[in-house]
Structures are given as C-alpha cells and as structure tokens.
PDB file of C-alpha atoms in Angstrom:
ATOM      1  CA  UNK H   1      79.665 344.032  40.408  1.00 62.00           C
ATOM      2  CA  UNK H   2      76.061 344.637  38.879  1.00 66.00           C
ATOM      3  CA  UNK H   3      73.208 342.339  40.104  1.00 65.00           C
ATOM      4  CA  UNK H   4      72.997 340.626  36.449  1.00 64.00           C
ATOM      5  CA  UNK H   5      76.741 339.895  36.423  1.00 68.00           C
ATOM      6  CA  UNK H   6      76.236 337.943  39.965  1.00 69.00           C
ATOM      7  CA  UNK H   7      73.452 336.323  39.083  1.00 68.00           C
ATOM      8  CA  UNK H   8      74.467 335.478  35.882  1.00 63.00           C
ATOM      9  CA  UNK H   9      77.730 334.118  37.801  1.00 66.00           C
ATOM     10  CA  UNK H  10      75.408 331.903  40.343  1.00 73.00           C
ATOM     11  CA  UNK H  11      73.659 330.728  36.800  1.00 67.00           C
ATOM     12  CA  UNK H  12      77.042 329.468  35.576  1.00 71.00           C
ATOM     13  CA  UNK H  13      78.043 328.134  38.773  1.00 72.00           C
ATOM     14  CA  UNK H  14      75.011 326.339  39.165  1.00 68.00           C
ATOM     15  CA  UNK H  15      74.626 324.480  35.976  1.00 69.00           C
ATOM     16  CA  UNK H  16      78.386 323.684  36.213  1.00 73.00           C
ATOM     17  CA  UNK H  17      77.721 321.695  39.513  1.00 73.00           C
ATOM     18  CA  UNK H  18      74.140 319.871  37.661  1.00 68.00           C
ATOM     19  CA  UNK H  19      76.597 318.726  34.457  1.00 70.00           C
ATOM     20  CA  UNK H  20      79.339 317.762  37.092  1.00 67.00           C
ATOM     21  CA  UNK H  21      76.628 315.565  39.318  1.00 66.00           C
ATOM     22  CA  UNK H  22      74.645 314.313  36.114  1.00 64.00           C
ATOM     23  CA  UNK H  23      78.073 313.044  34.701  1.00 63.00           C
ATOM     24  CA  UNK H  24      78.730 311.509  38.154  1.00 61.00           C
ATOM     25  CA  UNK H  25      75.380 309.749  38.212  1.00 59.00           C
ATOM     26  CA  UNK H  26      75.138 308.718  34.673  1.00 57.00           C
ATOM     27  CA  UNK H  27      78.515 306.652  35.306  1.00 58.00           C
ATOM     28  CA  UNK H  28      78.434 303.044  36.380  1.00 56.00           C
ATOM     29  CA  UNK H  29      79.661 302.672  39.788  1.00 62.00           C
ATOM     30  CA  UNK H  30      80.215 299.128  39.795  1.00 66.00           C
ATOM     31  CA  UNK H  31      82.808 299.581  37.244  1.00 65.00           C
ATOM     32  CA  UNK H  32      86.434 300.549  38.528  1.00 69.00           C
ATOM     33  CA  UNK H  33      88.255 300.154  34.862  1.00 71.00           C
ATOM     34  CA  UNK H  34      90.844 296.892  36.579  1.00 79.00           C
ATOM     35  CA  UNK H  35      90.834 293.691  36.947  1.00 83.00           C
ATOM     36  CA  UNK H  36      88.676 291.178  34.536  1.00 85.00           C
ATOM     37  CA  UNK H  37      84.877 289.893  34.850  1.00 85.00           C
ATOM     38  CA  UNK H  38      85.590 286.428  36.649  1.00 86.00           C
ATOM     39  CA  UNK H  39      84.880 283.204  34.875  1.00 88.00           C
ATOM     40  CA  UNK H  40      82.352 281.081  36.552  1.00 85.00           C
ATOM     41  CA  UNK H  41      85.329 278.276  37.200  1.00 82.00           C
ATOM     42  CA  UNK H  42      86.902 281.265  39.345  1.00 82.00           C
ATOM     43  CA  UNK H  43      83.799 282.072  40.968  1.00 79.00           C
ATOM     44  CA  UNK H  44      83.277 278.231  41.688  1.00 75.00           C
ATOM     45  CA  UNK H  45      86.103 278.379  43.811  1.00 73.00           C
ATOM     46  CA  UNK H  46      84.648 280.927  46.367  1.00 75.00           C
ATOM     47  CA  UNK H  47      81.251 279.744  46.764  1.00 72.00           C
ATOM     48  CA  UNK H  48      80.892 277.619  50.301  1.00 84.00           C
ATOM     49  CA  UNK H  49      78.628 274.864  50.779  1.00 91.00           C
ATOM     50  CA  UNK H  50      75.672 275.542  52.864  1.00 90.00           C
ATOM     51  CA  UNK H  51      74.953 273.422  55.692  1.00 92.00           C
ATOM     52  CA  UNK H  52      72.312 271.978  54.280  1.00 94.00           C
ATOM     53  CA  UNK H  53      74.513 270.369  51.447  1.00 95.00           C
ATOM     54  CA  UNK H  54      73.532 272.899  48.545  1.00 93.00           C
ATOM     55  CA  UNK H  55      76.686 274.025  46.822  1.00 92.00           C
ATOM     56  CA  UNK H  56      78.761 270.885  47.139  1.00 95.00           C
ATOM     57  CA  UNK H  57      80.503 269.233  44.520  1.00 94.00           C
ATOM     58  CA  UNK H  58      79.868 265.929  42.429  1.00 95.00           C
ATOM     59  CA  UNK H  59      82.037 263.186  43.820  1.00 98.00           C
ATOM     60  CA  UNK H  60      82.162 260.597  46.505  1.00 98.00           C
ATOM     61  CA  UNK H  61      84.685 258.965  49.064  1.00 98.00           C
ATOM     62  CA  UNK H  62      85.026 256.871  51.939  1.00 98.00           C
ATOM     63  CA  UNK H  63      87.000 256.110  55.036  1.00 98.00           C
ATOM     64  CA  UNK H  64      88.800 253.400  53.465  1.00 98.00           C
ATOM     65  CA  UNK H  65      90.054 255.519  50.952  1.00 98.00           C
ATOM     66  CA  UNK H  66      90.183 258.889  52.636  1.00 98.00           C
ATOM     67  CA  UNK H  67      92.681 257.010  55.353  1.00 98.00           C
ATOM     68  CA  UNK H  68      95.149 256.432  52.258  1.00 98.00           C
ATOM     69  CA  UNK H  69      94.393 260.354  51.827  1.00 98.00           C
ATOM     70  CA  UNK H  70      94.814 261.416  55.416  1.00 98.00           C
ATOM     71  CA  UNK H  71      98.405 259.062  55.503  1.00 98.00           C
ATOM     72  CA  UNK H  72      99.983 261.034  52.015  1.00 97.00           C
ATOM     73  CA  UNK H  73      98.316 264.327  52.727  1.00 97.00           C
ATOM     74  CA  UNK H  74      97.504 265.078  56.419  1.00 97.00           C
ATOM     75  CA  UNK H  75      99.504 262.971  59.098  1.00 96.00           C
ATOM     76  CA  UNK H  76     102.658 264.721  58.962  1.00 96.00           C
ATOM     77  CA  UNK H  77     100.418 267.469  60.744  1.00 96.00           C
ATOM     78  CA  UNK H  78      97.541 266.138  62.258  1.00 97.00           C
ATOM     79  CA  UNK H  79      99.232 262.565  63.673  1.00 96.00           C
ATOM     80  CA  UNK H  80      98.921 259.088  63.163  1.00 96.00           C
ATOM     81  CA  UNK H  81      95.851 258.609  65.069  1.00 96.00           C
ATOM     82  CA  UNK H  82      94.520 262.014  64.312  1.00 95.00           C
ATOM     83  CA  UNK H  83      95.766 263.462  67.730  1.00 95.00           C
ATOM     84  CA  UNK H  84      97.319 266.695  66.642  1.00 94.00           C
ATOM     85  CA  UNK H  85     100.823 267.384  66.502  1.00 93.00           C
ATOM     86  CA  UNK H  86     101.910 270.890  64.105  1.00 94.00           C
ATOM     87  CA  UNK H  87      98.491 270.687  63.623  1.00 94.00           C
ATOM     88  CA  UNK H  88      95.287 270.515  65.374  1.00 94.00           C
ATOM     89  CA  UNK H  89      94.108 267.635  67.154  1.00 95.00           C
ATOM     90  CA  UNK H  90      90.468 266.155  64.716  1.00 96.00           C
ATOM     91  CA  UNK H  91      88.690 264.134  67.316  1.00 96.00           C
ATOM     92  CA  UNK H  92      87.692 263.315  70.998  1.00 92.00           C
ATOM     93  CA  UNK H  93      87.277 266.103  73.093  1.00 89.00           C
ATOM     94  CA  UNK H  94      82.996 265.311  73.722  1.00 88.00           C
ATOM     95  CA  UNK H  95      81.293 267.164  75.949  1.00 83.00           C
ATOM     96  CA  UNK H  96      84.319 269.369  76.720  1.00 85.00           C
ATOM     97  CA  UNK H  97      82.720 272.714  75.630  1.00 84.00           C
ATOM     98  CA  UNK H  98      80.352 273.156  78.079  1.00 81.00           C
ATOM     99  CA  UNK H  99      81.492 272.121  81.854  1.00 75.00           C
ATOM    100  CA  UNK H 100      81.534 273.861  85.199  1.00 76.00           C
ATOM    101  CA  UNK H 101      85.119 272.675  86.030  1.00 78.00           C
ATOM    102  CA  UNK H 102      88.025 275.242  85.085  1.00 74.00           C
ATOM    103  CA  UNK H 103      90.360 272.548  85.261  1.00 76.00           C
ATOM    104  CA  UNK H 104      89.123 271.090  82.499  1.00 77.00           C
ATOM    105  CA  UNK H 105      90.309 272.703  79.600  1.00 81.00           C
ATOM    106  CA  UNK H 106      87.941 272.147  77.000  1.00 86.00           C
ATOM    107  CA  UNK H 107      89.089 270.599  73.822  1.00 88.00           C
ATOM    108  CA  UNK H 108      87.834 271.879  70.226  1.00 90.00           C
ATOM    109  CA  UNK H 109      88.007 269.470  67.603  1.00 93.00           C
ATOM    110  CA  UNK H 110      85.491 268.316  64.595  1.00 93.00           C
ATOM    111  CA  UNK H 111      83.978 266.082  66.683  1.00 91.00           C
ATOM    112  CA  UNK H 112      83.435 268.256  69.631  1.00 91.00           C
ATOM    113  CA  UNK H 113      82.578 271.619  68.066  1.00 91.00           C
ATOM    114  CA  UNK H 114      82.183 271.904  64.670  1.00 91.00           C
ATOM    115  CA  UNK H 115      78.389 271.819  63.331  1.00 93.00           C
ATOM    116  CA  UNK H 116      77.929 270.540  59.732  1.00 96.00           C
ATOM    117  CA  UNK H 117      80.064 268.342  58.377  1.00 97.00           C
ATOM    118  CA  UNK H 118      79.840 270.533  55.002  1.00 97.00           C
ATOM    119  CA  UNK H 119      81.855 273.098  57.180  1.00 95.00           C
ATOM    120  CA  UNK H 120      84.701 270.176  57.135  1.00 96.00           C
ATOM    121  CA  UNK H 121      84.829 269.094  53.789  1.00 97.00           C
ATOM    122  CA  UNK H 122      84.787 272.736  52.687  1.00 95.00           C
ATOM    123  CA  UNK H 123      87.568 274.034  55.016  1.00 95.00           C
ATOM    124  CA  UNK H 124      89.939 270.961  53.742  1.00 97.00           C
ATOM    125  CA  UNK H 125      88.638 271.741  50.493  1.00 95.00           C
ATOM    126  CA  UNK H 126      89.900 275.175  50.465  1.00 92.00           C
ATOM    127  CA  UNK H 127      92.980 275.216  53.148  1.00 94.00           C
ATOM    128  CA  UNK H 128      94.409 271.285  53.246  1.00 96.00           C
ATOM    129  CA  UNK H 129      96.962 270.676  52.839  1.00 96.00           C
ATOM    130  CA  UNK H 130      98.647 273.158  54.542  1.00 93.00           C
ATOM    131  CA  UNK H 131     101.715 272.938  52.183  1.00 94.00           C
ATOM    132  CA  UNK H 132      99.008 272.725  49.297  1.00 95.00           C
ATOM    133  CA  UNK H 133      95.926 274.596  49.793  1.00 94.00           C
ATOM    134  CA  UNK H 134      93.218 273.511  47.061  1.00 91.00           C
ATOM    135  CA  UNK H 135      95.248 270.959  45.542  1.00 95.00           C
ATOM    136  CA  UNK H 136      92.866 267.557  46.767  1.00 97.00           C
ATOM    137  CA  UNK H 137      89.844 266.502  44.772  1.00 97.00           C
ATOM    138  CA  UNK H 138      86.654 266.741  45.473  1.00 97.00           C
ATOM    139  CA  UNK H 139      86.667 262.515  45.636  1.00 98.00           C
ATOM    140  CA  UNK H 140      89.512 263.044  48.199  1.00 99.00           C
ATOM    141  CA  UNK H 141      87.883 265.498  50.130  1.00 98.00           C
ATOM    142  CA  UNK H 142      84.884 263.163  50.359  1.00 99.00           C
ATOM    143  CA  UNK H 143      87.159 259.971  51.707  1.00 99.00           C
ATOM    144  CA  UNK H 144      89.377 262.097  54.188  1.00 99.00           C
ATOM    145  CA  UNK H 145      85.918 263.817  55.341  1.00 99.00           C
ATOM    146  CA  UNK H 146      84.374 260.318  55.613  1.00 99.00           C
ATOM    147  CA  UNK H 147      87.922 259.280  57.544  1.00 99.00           C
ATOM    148  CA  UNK H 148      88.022 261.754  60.059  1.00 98.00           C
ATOM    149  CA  UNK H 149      83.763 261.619  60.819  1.00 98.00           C
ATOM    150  CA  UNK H 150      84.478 257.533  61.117  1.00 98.00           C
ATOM    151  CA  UNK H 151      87.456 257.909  63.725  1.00 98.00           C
ATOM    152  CA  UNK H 152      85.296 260.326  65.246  1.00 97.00           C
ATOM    153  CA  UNK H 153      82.398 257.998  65.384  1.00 97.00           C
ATOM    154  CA  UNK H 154      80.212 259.959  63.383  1.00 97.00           C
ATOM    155  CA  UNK H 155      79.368 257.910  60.969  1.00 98.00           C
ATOM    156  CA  UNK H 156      80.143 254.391  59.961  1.00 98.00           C
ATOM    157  CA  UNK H 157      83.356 253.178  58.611  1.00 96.00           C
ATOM    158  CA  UNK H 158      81.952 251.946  55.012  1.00 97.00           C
ATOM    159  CA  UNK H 159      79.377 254.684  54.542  1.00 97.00           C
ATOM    160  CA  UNK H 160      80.346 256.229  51.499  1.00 98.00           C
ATOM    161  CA  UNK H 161      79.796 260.407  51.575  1.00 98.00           C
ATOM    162  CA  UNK H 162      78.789 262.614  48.609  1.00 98.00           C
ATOM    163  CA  UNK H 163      77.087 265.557  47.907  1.00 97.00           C
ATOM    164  CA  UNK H 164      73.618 263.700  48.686  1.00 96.00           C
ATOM    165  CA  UNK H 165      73.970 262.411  51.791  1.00 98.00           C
ATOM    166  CA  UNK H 166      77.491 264.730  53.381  1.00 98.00           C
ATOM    167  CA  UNK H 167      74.344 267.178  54.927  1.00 97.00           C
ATOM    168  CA  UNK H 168      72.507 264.692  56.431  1.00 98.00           C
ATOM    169  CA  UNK H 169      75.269 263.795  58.827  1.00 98.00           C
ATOM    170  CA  UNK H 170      74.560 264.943  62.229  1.00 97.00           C
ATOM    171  CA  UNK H 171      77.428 266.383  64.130  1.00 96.00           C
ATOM    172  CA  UNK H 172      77.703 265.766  67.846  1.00 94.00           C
ATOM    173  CA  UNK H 173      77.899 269.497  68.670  1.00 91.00           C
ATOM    174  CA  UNK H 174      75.120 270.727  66.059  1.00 90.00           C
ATOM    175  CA  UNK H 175      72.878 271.806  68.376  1.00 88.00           C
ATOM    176  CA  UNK H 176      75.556 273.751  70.805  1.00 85.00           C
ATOM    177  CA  UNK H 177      74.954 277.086  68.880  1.00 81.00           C
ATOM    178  CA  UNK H 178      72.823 279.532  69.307  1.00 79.00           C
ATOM    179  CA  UNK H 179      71.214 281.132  66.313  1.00 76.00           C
ATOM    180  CA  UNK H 180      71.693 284.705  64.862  1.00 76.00           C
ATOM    181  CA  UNK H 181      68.466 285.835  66.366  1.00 78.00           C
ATOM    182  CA  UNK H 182      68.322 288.517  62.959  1.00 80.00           C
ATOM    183  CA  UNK H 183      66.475 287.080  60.332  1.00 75.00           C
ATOM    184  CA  UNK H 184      67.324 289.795  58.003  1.00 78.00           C
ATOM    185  CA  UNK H 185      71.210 288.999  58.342  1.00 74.00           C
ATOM    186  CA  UNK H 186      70.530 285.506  57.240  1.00 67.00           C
ATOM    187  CA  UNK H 187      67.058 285.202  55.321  1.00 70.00           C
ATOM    188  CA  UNK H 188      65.595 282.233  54.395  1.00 67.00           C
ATOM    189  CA  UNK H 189      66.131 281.069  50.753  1.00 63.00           C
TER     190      UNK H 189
END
C-alpha cells in the first residue's frame, strides 16, 4: 500500500471519528426520547419541606382535630395512646438516646429523636397511612402533626399549626445532631 493510499485512509478515518463525536456532542444529553416533561402538580409531590418551614403547604390543623384524624387513620397501627403496636411507638422515650447504661435500650420516637417537626408532617404527608400513602390533606396532616407534638408535650393542646408557625416548633432532640461539617454538600440558600 502506497504512502498516499494510507494516509489518505488515516484522513478518512479521522474525519469519520470528528463527524461521529460532533454528532455525539451536538445531541442533548438530558433528553432520553421516554417518559413526559412532569407537570408542576407532579413535581409538587416530591419536593420536601425544609426545616425551616419553606416548602410547606397552605393549610392548618390542630390537636383537637388531628385526634379525630389519628382515631380513623392511624390507631389501628400506632395504638390508642400512641404507644406503638404494628407500628411504631410516637412518643416518650426522652433522654433515651444518649445514656451510659446498656440496659437501657434507648427508645426512638418523634419526641425523642426526630429534629424538625417539618420532618413529621412531611413523612405522614407522603407515607401515612400505611394502607393509603398520600391520601390525607394537608389540613389533616396539620391536626394529626399538632396531635402527636401535643401528646408529646411539644406544644400546647389548642395551638393551631400551619405553614407559618409548624418551623418554629422546637423539637426536644433538635440539637442531638451533629452537622454535615461540608458546606458544599449542603450550601446555604
């Protein structure tokens, strides 16, 4: 094979590759061809509160109502006095996290571990009912939030919770974390 012929060869191999990546890069990789664009009433639906209440939902409820919510929706699970049962025990269990005696098993409920109460209204927003997931609105999720924080002594049992003032309630265990020590893994908005 003469010199040109190769060359000319490497030439055509060469520009084949260039058209092959330029037709690669040109496309847009975000684009699989499935599935639809969501609707921003799907995206709603996966977008969490923040602890510091932005993202929550209009609406309002309290313990008075949420224990009529707890009684049709919860208690076959979670027990009459909010005890546990199928499902997890919801209060009690203070100061249980963090002791030197192995005996003592400790006992992780809202009141004893969780941080934010916007963590609590948005896990029974998305996964309560069991049997149901989803299915409770937002006012219900308020009053059964508001229930379980007033049998857990967290707040008092005619304060009314909404999106303005859920945040503001301070947890028993908020300040048992420690914080992701990365500030590029969780910046600042």
């Amino acid at each position: 094979m003469s010199t040109t012929t190769s060359n000319g060869l490497r030439l055509v191999a060469l520009l084949a590759a260039l058209g092959c990546a330029a037709a690669a890069g040109a496309q847009d990789k975000r684009h699989y061809d499935f599935g639809t664009t969501p609707t921003e009433a799907e995206l709603a639906r996966f977008v969490s509160p923040l602890p510091d209440g932005r993202g929550l939902p209009q609406g309002s409820g309290s313990a008075a109502r949420g224990k009529a919510v707890y009684e049709a929706n919860c208690l076959v699970c979670h027990g009459d006095a909010l005890q546990g049962g199928q499902g997890d025990r919801l209060v009690g269990g203070r100061g249980t996290l963090v002791n030197s005696d192995p005996a003592r098993a400790p006992v992780k409920t809202v009141e004893s571990y969780w941080p934010y109460a916007t963590t609590l209204f948005d896990y029974i927003k998305r996964a309560m009912p069991l049997t149901a997931p989803g299915t409770l609105s937002n006012d219900d999720v308020y009053a059964v939030t508001a229930y379980i924080l007033a049998q857990g002594k967290i707040i008092e049992e005619n304060e009314v919770l909404d999106a303005g003032n859920l945040a503001a309630v301070k947890m028993p265990n908020r300040e048992g974390f420690i914080p992701d020590p990365r500030p590029e893994r969780f910046p600042a908005p």
